[in-house]
Every structure is written in structure tokens, then in C-alpha cells.
PDB file of C-alpha atoms and ligand atoms in Angstrom:
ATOM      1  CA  UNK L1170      23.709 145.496 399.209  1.00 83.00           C
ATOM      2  CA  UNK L1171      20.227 146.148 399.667  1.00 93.00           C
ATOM      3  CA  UNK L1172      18.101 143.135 401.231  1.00 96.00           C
ATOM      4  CA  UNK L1173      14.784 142.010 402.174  1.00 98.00           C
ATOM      5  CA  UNK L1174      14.442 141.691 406.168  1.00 98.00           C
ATOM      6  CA  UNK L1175      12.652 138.651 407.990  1.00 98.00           C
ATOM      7  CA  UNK L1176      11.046 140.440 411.451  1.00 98.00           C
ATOM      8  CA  UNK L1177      10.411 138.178 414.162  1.00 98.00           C
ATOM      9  CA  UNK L1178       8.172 139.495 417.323  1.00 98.00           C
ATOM     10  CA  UNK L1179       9.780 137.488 420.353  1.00 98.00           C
ATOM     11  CA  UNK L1180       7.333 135.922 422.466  1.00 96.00           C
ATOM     12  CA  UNK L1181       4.821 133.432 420.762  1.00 96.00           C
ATOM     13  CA  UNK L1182       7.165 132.881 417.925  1.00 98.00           C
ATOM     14  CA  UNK L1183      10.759 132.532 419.292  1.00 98.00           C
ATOM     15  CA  UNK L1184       9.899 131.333 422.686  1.00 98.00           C
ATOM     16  CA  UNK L1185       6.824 130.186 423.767  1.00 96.00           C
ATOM     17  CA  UNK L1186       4.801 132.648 425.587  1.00 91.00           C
ATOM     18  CA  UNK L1187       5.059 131.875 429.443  1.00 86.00           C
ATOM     19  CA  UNK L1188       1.665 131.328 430.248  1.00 81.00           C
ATOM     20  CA  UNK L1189       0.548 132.096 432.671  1.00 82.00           C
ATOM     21  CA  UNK L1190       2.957 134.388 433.733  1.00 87.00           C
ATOM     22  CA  UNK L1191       2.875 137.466 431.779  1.00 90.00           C
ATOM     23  CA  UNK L1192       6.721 138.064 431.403  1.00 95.00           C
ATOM     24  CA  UNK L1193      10.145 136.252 430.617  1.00 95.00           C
ATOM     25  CA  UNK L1194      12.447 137.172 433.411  1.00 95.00           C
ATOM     26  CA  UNK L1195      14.643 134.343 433.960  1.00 94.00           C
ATOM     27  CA  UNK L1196      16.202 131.978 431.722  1.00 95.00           C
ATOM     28  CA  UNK L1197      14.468 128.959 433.176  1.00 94.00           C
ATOM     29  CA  UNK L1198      11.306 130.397 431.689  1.00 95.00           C
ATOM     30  CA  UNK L1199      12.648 129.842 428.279  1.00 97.00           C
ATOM     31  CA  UNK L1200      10.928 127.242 425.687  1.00 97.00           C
ATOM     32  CA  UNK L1201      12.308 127.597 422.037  1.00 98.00           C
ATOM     33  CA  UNK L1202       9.538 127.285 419.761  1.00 98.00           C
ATOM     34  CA  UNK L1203       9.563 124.290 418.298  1.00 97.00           C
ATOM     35  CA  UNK L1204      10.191 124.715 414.202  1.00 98.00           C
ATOM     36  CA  UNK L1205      12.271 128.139 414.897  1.00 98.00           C
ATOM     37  CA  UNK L1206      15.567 126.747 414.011  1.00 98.00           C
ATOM     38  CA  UNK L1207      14.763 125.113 410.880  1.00 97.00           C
ATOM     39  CA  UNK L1208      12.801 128.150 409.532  1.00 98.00           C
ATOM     40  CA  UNK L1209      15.729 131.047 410.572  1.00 98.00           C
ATOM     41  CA  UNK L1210      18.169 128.489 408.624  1.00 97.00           C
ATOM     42  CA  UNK L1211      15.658 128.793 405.662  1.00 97.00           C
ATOM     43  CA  UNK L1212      15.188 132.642 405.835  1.00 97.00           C
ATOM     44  CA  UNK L1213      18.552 132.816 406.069  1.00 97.00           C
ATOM     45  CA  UNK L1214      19.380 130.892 403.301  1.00 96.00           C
ATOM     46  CA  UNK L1215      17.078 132.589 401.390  1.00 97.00           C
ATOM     47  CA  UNK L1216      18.580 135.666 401.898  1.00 96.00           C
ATOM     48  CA  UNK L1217      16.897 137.511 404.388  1.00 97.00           C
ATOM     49  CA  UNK L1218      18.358 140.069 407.357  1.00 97.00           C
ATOM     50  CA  UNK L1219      17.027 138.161 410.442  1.00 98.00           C
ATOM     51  CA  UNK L1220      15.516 141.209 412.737  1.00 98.00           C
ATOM     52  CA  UNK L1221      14.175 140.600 415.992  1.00 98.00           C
ATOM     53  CA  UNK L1222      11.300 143.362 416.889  1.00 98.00           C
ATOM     54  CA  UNK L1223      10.086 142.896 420.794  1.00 97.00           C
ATOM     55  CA  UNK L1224       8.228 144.679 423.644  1.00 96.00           C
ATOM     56  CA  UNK L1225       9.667 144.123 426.874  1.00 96.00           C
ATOM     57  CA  UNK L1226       7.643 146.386 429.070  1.00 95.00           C
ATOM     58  CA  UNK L1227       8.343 144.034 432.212  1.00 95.00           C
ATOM     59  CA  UNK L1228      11.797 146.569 431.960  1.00 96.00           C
ATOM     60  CA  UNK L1229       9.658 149.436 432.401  1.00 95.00           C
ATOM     61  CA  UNK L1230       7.751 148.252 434.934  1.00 95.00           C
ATOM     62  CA  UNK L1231      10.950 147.227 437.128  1.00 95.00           C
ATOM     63  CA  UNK L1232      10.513 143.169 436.996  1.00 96.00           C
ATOM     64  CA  UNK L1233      13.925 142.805 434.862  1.00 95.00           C
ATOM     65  CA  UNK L1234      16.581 145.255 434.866  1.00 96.00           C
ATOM     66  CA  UNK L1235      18.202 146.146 431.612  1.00 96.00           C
ATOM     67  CA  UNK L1236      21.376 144.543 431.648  1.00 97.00           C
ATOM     68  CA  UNK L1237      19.516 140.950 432.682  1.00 97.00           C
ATOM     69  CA  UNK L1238      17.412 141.524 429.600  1.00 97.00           C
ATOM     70  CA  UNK L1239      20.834 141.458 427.760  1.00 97.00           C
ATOM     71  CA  UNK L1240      22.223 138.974 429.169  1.00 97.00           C
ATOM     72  CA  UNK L1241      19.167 136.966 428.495  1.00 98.00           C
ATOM     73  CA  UNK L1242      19.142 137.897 424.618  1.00 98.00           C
ATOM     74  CA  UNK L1243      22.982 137.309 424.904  1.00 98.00           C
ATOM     75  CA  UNK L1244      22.066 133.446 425.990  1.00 98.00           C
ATOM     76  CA  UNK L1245      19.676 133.003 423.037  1.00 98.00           C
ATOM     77  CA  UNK L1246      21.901 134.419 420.424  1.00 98.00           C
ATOM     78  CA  UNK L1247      24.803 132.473 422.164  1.00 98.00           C
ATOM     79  CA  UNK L1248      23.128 129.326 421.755  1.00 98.00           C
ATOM     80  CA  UNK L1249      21.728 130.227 417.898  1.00 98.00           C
ATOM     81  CA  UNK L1250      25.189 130.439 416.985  1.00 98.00           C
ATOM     82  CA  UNK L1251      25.137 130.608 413.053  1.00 98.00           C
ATOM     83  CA  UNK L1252      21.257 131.355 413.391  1.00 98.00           C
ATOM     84  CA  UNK L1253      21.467 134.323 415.765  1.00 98.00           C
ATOM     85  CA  UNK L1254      19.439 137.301 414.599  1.00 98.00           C
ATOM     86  CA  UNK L1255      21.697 140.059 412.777  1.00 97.00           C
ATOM     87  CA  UNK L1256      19.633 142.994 414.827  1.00 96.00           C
ATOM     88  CA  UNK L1257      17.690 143.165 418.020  1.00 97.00           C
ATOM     89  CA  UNK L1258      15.616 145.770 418.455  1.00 97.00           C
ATOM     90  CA  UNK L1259      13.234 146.239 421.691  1.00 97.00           C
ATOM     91  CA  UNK L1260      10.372 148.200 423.432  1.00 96.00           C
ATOM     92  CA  UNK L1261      11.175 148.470 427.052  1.00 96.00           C
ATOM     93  CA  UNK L1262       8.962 150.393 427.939  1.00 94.00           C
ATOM     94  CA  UNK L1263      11.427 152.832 429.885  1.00 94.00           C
ATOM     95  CA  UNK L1264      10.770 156.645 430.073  1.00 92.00           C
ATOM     96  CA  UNK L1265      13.957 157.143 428.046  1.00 91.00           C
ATOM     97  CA  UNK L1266      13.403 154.546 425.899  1.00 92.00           C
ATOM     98  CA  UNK L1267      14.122 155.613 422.119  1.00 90.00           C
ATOM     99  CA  UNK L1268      12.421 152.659 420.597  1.00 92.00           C
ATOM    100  CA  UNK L1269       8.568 153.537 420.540  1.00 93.00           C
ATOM    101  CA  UNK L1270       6.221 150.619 421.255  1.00 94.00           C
ATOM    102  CA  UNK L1271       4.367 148.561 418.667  1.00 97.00           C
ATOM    103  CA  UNK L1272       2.448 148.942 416.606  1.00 97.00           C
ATOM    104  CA  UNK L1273       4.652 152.119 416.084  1.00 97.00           C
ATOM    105  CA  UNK L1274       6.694 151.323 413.171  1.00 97.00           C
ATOM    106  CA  UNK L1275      10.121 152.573 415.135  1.00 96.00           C
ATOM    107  CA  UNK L1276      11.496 149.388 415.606  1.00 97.00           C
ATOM    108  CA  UNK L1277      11.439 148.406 411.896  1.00 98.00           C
ATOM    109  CA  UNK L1278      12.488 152.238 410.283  1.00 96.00           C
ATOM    110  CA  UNK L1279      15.605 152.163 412.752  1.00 94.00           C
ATOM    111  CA  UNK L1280      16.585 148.544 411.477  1.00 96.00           C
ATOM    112  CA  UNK L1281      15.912 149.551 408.122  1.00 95.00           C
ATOM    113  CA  UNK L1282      17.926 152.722 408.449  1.00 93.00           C
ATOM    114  CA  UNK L1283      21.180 150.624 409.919  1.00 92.00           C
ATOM    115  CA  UNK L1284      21.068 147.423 407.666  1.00 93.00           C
ATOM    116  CA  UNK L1285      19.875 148.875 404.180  1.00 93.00           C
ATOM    117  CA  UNK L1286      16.950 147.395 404.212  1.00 97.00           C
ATOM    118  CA  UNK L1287      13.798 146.672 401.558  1.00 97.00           C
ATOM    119  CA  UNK L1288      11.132 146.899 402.893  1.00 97.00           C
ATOM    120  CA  UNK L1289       8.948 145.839 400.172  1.00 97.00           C
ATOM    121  CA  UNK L1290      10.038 142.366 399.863  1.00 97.00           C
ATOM    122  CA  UNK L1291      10.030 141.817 404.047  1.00 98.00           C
ATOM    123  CA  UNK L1292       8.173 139.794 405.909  1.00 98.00           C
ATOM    124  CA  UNK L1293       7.058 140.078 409.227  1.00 98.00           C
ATOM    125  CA  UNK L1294       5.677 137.280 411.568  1.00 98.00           C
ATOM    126  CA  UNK L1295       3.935 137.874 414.796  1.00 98.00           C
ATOM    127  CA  UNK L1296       0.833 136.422 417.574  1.00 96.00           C
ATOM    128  CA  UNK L1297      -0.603 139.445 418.208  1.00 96.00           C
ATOM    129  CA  UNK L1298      -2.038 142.198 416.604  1.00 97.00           C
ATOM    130  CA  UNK L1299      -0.109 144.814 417.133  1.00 97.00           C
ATOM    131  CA  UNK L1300       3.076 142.834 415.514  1.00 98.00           C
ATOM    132  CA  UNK L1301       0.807 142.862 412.102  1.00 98.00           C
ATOM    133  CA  UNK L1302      -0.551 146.388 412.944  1.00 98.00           C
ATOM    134  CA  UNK L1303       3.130 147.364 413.273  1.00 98.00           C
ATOM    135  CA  UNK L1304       4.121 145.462 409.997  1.00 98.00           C
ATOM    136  CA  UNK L1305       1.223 147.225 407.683  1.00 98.00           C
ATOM    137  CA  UNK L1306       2.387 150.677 409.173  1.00 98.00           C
ATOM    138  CA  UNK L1307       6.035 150.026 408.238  1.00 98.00           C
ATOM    139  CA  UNK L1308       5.015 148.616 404.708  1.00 97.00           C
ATOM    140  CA  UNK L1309       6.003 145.353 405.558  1.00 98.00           C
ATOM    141  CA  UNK L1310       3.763 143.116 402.885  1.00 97.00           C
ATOM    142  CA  UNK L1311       4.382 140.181 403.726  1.00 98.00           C
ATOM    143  CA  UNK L1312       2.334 139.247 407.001  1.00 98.00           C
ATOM    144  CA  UNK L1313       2.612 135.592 408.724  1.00 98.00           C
ATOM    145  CA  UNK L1314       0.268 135.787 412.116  1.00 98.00           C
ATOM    146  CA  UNK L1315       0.576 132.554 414.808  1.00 97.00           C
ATOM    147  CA  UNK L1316      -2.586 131.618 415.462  1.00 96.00           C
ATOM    148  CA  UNK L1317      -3.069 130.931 419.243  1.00 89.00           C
ATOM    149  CA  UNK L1318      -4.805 131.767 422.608  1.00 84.00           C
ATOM    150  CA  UNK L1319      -4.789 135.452 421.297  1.00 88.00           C
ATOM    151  CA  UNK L1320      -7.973 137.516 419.650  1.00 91.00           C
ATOM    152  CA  UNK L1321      -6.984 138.129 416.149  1.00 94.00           C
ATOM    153  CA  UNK L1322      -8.336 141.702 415.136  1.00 96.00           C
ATOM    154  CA  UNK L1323      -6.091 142.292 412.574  1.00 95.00           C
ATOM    155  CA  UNK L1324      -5.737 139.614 410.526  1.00 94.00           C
ATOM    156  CA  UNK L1325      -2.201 138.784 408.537  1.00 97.00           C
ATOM    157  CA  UNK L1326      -1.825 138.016 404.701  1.00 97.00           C
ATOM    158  CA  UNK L1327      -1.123 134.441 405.813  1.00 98.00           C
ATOM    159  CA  UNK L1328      -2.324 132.420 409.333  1.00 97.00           C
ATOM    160  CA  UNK L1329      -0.338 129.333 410.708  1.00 98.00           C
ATOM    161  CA  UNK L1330      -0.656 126.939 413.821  1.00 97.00           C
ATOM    162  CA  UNK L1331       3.329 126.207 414.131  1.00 97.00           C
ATOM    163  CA  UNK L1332       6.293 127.599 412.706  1.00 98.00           C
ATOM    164  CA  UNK L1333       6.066 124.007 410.885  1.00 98.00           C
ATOM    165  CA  UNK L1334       3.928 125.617 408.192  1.00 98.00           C
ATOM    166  CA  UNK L1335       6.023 128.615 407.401  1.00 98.00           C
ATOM    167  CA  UNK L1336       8.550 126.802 405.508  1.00 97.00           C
ATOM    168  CA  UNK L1337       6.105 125.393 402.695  1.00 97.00           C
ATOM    169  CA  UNK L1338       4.219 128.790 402.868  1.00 97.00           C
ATOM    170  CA  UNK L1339       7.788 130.061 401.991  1.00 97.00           C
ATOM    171  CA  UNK L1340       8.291 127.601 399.272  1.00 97.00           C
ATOM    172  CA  UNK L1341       5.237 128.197 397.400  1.00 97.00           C
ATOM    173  CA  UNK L1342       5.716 131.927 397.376  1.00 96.00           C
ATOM    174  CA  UNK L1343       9.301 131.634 396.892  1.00 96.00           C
ATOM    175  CA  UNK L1344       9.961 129.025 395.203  1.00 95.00           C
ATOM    176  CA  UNK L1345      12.663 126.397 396.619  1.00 94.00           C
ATOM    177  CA  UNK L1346      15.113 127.167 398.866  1.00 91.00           C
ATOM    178  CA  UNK L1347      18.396 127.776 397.802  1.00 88.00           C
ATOM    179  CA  UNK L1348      21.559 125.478 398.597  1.00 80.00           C
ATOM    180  CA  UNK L1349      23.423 127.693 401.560  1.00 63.00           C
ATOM    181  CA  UNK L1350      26.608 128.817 399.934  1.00 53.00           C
TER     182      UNK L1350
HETATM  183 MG1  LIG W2067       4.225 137.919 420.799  1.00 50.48          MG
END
């Protein structure tokens, strides 16, 4: 069956970015945002594939190797548990690397392409402006930015503060959430 995708850029909306270091390389650098688990149990109940789109260039520029980039996505889905994302897809920034970089809309057509995907009633929600850049080339509608330490140049359909405010932005669009079956 055909369904609407929820994308989710990584750092700044999962995790919190690790300010002031530029990079995630170790688990001990990982803060969940807070609000994240309530709002992937609402997108999920609402129906949505949960897709996580990410740049990782600290691969490409040798600070993590691959597999420790797995393993560290392995942790997070690990501890998600019912709420892990259904696809991951990332930028490492490799010279092989077949995943192009944001705002390139790769990351979205090759999750689209393997889950069925419709695009037209996905949302995307990012901190930067390449995520929403990357969303509007896709055809990705539905734009949520994070508002935060970063420059907004292009601006989203909808601004928040925390992840807090996604769930009533959700319902009023929406309508309510549905029970989870
Ligand atoms: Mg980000």
C-alpha cells in the first residue's frame, strides 16, 4: 500500500546538535531531543513511513569510520524499539558514496522508490536549510523547520521552537490522532 512518508534530518531534530563540536562520533555525544518520542509515536500512528534523511560528512572526512556510524544508528534504533525509523538513509560524504548530499533530493527518491511512497502527502522536518531546500526539490509539501542557532534562508511552510509544537501543528492539519491499532 501506498503511504505518506514522515522525513526526519538527524541532527537538530533527533539528537541535539553537539555544539560546539561539529560532529557526532561517539555515543556519549548523544542527547535525544526532547519531544522526539512522543511525536514518532504520533506520526506513526497516523500512518506515516518514518524515514531518516542525514549528512554524515565527518565519514568522508575520516573522523568516524563506516561501520561505527552503524553501530551508532544501530544503538538509536535499538533503544527506539517500536519507534525505530523504517529507513535510514545517509550522506557520507565518501567518494563512492551513492547517496548524493542535500539538498539533492537522492535521499528521498531512493526511499520513495523502496517503500512505495507518496510523496504528496509527506512531510519533511529539518534545522537547516538545505533539509527544506531538499524537501521542496523532492516535492515534499509539507515543510516543518526547527528554529535555532541556524540562519534560516529558506524558510519552511511551518516554524517551531521544540518538537513540543509539532504534535498540535499535526492535529490541526490532521485532525486527531488516531487510536494505534
Ligand atoms: Mg540538522
Amino acid at each position: 500500500m501506498i503511504r505518506p512518508a514522515f522525513f526526519f534530518d538527524r541532527d537538530g531534530v533527533v539528537n541535539l546538535d553537539p555544539d560546539p563540536e561539529p560532529y557526532v562520533v561517539s555515543w556519549d555525544q548523544w542527547k535525544w531531543t526532547p519531544g522526539l518520542f512522543d511525536l514518532l509515536a504520533d506520526v506513526k500512528a497516523r500512518g506515516f513511513a518514518t524515514i531518516l534523511v542525514t549528512s554524515q560528512r565527518c565519514v568522508g572526512k575520516g573522523l568516524l569510520l563506516p561501520q561505527d556510524l552503524e553501530i551508532l544508528h544501530g544503538r538509536m534504533q535499538e533503544i527506539l524499539g517500536d519507534l525505530a525509523f523504517d529507513t535510514i538513509r545517509v550522506h557520507t560524504g565518501l567518494p563512492n558514496d551513492p547517496i548524493p548530499p542535500k539538498p539533492d533530493p537522492g535521499m528521498i527518491v531512493s526511499a520513495m522508490e523502496e517503500h512505495a511512497l507518496d510523496l504528496s502527502r509527506s512531510w519533511l522536518i529539518g534545522d537547516a536549510d538545505r533539509d527544506i531546500a531538499m524537501a521542496n526539490a523532492a516535492g515534499v509539501p509539507h515543510t516543518i523547520r526547527v528554529l535555532g542557532l541556524k540562519p534560516v534562508t529558506v524558510p519552511a511552510l511551518h516554524a517551531v521552537r521544540t518538537l513540543m509544537q509539532v504534535q498540535p501543528l499535526l492535529e490541526t492539519i490532521l485532525g486527531p490522532r488516531p487510536a494505534r491499532a
